[in-house]
Amino acid sequence: MIEVTQAVKLARQFFNEIYQDEDIQNLMLEEVVIDQDSNEWRITLGYDSHIIKEANHVFSKKIIDKMPRVYKRIHIDADEGDFKGMFIREVG
């Protein structure tokens, strides 16, 4: 079984490869858990979003609401360290 530090390192590498052409700001480790049933490390990485939502409002021309963080959960095989998937991690 790979160690947690190796799993986190692999998750970051996979993330950086997938998003190599994006301007990702403030990438941070948020959560790490081992799922015994699937034999996977589940590593959540968070980063600042650059997406701005705009909406019309009765009393103003625009309401701008910045979405502060986006969370991605990366699944890594606990035995081999293979990438298994990446999912949006809902927080709320």
Backbone as numpy.savetxt, mean C-alpha at the origin, in Angstrom:
# Nx Ny Nz CAx CAy CAz Cx Cy Cz
11.16 -20.69 6.17 10.31 -19.51 6.17 11.19 -18.27 6.17
10.81 -17.29 5.34 11.58 -16.05 5.32 11.22 -15.21 6.54
12.17 -14.44 7.02 11.97 -13.57 8.18 11.15 -12.35 7.80
10.57 -11.72 8.79 9.72 -10.55 8.57 10.50 -9.43 7.88
11.75 -9.22 8.26 12.53 -8.14 7.64 12.75 -8.39 6.15
12.95 -9.66 5.79 13.11 -10.01 4.37 11.79 -9.83 3.62
10.68 -10.20 4.24 9.37 -10.05 3.62 9.07 -8.57 3.36
9.38 -7.72 4.32 9.15 -6.27 4.15 10.01 -5.73 3.03
11.26 -6.15 3.00 12.19 -5.71 1.94 11.66 -6.12 0.56
11.19 -7.36 0.44 10.63 -7.84 -0.82 9.37 -7.07 -1.22
8.51 -6.80 -0.24 7.28 -6.04 -0.51 7.62 -4.66 -1.07
8.59 -4.00 -0.46 9.02 -2.67 -0.95 9.58 -2.76 -2.36
10.38 -3.80 -2.62 10.95 -3.98 -3.96 9.86 -4.19 -5.00
8.90 -5.06 -4.70 7.79 -5.30 -5.62 7.00 -4.03 -5.85
6.69 -3.31 -4.77 5.94 -2.06 -4.87 6.68 -1.06 -5.76
7.96 -0.88 -5.51 8.75 0.08 -6.28 8.84 -0.30 -7.75
8.91 -1.58 -8.07 8.92 -2.02 -9.46 7.59 -1.73 -10.13
6.51 -2.01 -9.45 5.17 -1.79 -10.02 4.91 -0.31 -10.26
5.34 0.53 -9.31 5.07 1.97 -9.39 6.30 2.78 -9.79
7.20 2.20 -10.55 8.45 2.88 -10.87 8.26 4.18 -11.65
7.18 4.32 -12.38 6.94 5.54 -13.16 6.04 6.54 -12.45
5.68 6.25 -11.21 4.79 7.13 -10.44 5.62 7.97 -9.46
5.07 9.11 -9.09 5.71 9.98 -8.10 5.13 9.66 -6.73
5.62 8.61 -6.10 5.14 8.17 -4.79 5.86 8.96 -3.70
5.08 9.56 -2.81 5.64 10.38 -1.73 5.41 9.73 -0.37
6.42 9.74 0.47 6.33 9.30 1.87 5.85 7.86 2.03
6.48 6.94 1.30 6.16 5.52 1.43 6.62 5.03 2.80
5.69 4.42 3.54 6.00 3.95 4.88 5.39 2.58 5.13
6.04 1.81 5.95 5.50 0.55 6.42 4.41 0.86 7.43
3.23 0.26 7.24 2.09 0.53 8.13 1.73 -0.69 8.98
1.70 -1.88 8.38 1.30 -3.10 9.10 2.06 -4.29 8.54
2.30 -5.28 9.40 2.85 -6.56 8.98 2.17 -7.64 9.81
1.70 -8.68 9.11 1.08 -9.81 9.80 1.36 -11.07 8.99
1.53 -12.18 9.68 1.65 -13.47 9.01 0.29 -14.15 9.05
-0.19 -14.60 7.91 -1.45 -15.34 7.83 -1.09 -16.82 7.77
-1.33 -17.52 8.85 -0.96 -18.94 8.95 -1.76 -19.80 7.97
-3.02 -19.45 7.73 -3.86 -20.26 6.85 -3.36 -20.27 5.41
-2.96 -19.11 4.91 -2.49 -19.01 3.53 -0.97 -19.07 3.43
-0.29 -19.07 4.58 1.17 -19.08 4.63 1.76 -17.89 3.87
1.20 -16.70 4.16 1.64 -15.47 3.51 1.93 -14.39 4.54
2.96 -13.61 4.23 3.16 -12.35 4.92 2.23 -11.35 4.26
1.52 -10.56 5.05 0.66 -9.50 4.53 1.21 -8.17 5.03
1.75 -7.42 4.11 2.49 -6.21 4.44 1.75 -5.02 3.85
1.37 -4.07 4.71 0.67 -2.88 4.25 1.65 -1.72 4.18
1.72 -1.10 3.00 2.51 0.10 2.77 1.55 1.25 2.53
1.88 2.41 3.09 1.05 3.60 2.89 1.88 4.70 2.26
1.20 5.55 1.50 1.89 6.68 0.88 0.92 7.84 0.72
1.46 9.04 0.57 0.64 10.23 0.38 0.04 10.23 -1.02
-1.24 10.54 -1.08 -1.93 10.61 -2.36 -1.75 12.00 -2.96
-1.64 12.04 -4.26 -1.59 13.33 -4.96 -2.91 13.61 -5.68
-3.91 12.76 -5.42 -5.23 12.91 -6.04 -6.03 13.95 -5.26
-6.61 14.87 -5.97 -7.47 15.88 -5.36 -8.87 15.72 -5.93
-9.84 15.64 -5.05 -11.24 15.53 -5.47 -11.85 16.92 -5.51
-12.62 17.18 -6.56 -13.31 18.46 -6.68 -14.81 18.19 -6.76
-15.57 19.06 -6.12 -17.03 18.91 -6.16 -17.68 20.28 -6.18
-18.83 20.35 -6.77 -19.60 21.60 -6.76 -20.42 21.66 -5.48
-20.59 22.83 -4.97 -21.35 23.03 -3.74 -22.29 24.22 -3.96
-23.42 24.20 -3.34 -24.42 25.25 -3.51 -23.86 26.62 -3.16
-23.06 26.71 -2.09 -22.59 28.00 -1.60 -21.19 28.39 -2.07
-20.48 27.50 -2.73 -19.14 27.84 -3.20 -18.88 27.22 -4.56
-17.90 27.72 -5.26 -17.60 27.21 -6.60 -16.99 25.81 -6.54
-16.07 25.61 -5.60 -15.41 24.31 -5.50 -15.11 23.98 -4.04
-15.18 22.70 -3.77 -14.68 22.19 -2.50 -13.55 21.25 -2.85
-12.41 21.50 -2.31 -11.26 20.66 -2.60 -10.92 19.85 -1.36
-10.87 18.55 -1.53 -10.62 17.65 -0.42 -9.44 16.76 -0.78
-8.31 16.98 -0.17 -7.13 16.16 -0.46 -7.25 14.82 0.26
-6.99 13.75 -0.47 -6.97 12.41 0.10 -5.57 12.16 0.65
-5.39 12.13 1.97 -4.04 12.14 2.55 -3.22 10.86 2.37
-3.80 9.67 2.53 -3.00 8.45 2.46 -3.71 7.38 1.63
-2.91 6.58 0.97 -3.38 5.40 0.26 -2.63 4.22 0.86
-3.33 3.09 1.03 -2.74 1.91 1.64 -2.84 0.73 0.69
-1.73 0.04 0.49 -1.69 -1.16 -0.34 -1.18 -2.31 0.51
-1.88 -3.44 0.42 -1.45 -4.64 1.13 -0.82 -5.59 0.12
0.42 -5.95 0.38 1.17 -6.84 -0.49 1.29 -8.19 0.19
0.95 -9.24 -0.54 1.03 -10.61 -0.01 2.28 -11.27 -0.57
3.08 -11.81 0.35 4.34 -12.46 0.01 4.31 -13.89 0.55
4.66 -14.86 -0.30 4.73 -16.25 0.14 5.75 -16.37 1.27
5.35 -16.94 2.39 6.21 -16.99 3.58 7.36 -17.97 3.44
7.24 -18.96 2.55 8.33 -19.92 2.37 9.35 -19.47 1.34
8.86 -19.05 0.18 9.76 -18.73 -0.94 10.01 -17.24 -1.16
9.14 -16.39 -0.62 9.29 -14.96 -0.82 8.73 -14.47 -2.14
7.89 -15.29 -2.78 7.29 -14.90 -4.06 6.15 -13.91 -3.84
6.00 -13.01 -4.80 4.88 -12.06 -4.81 3.61 -12.83 -5.09
2.58 -12.64 -4.25 1.30 -13.33 -4.41 0.18 -12.39 -4.83
0.28 -11.12 -4.51 -0.76 -10.18 -4.91 -0.64 -8.86 -4.19
-1.36 -7.86 -4.71 -1.41 -6.55 -4.08 -2.86 -6.09 -4.10
-3.31 -5.55 -2.97 -4.70 -5.18 -2.79 -4.79 -3.81 -2.15
-5.89 -3.13 -2.39 -6.17 -1.87 -1.71 -6.57 -2.19 -0.28
-5.96 -1.53 0.68 -6.26 -1.74 2.09 -7.16 -0.59 2.53
-8.42 -0.91 2.77 -9.39 0.09 3.23 -9.17 0.37 4.72
-9.16 1.62 5.07 -9.02 2.04 6.46 -10.25 2.85 6.82
-10.83 2.54 7.96 -11.99 3.33 8.29 -12.74 2.89 9.44
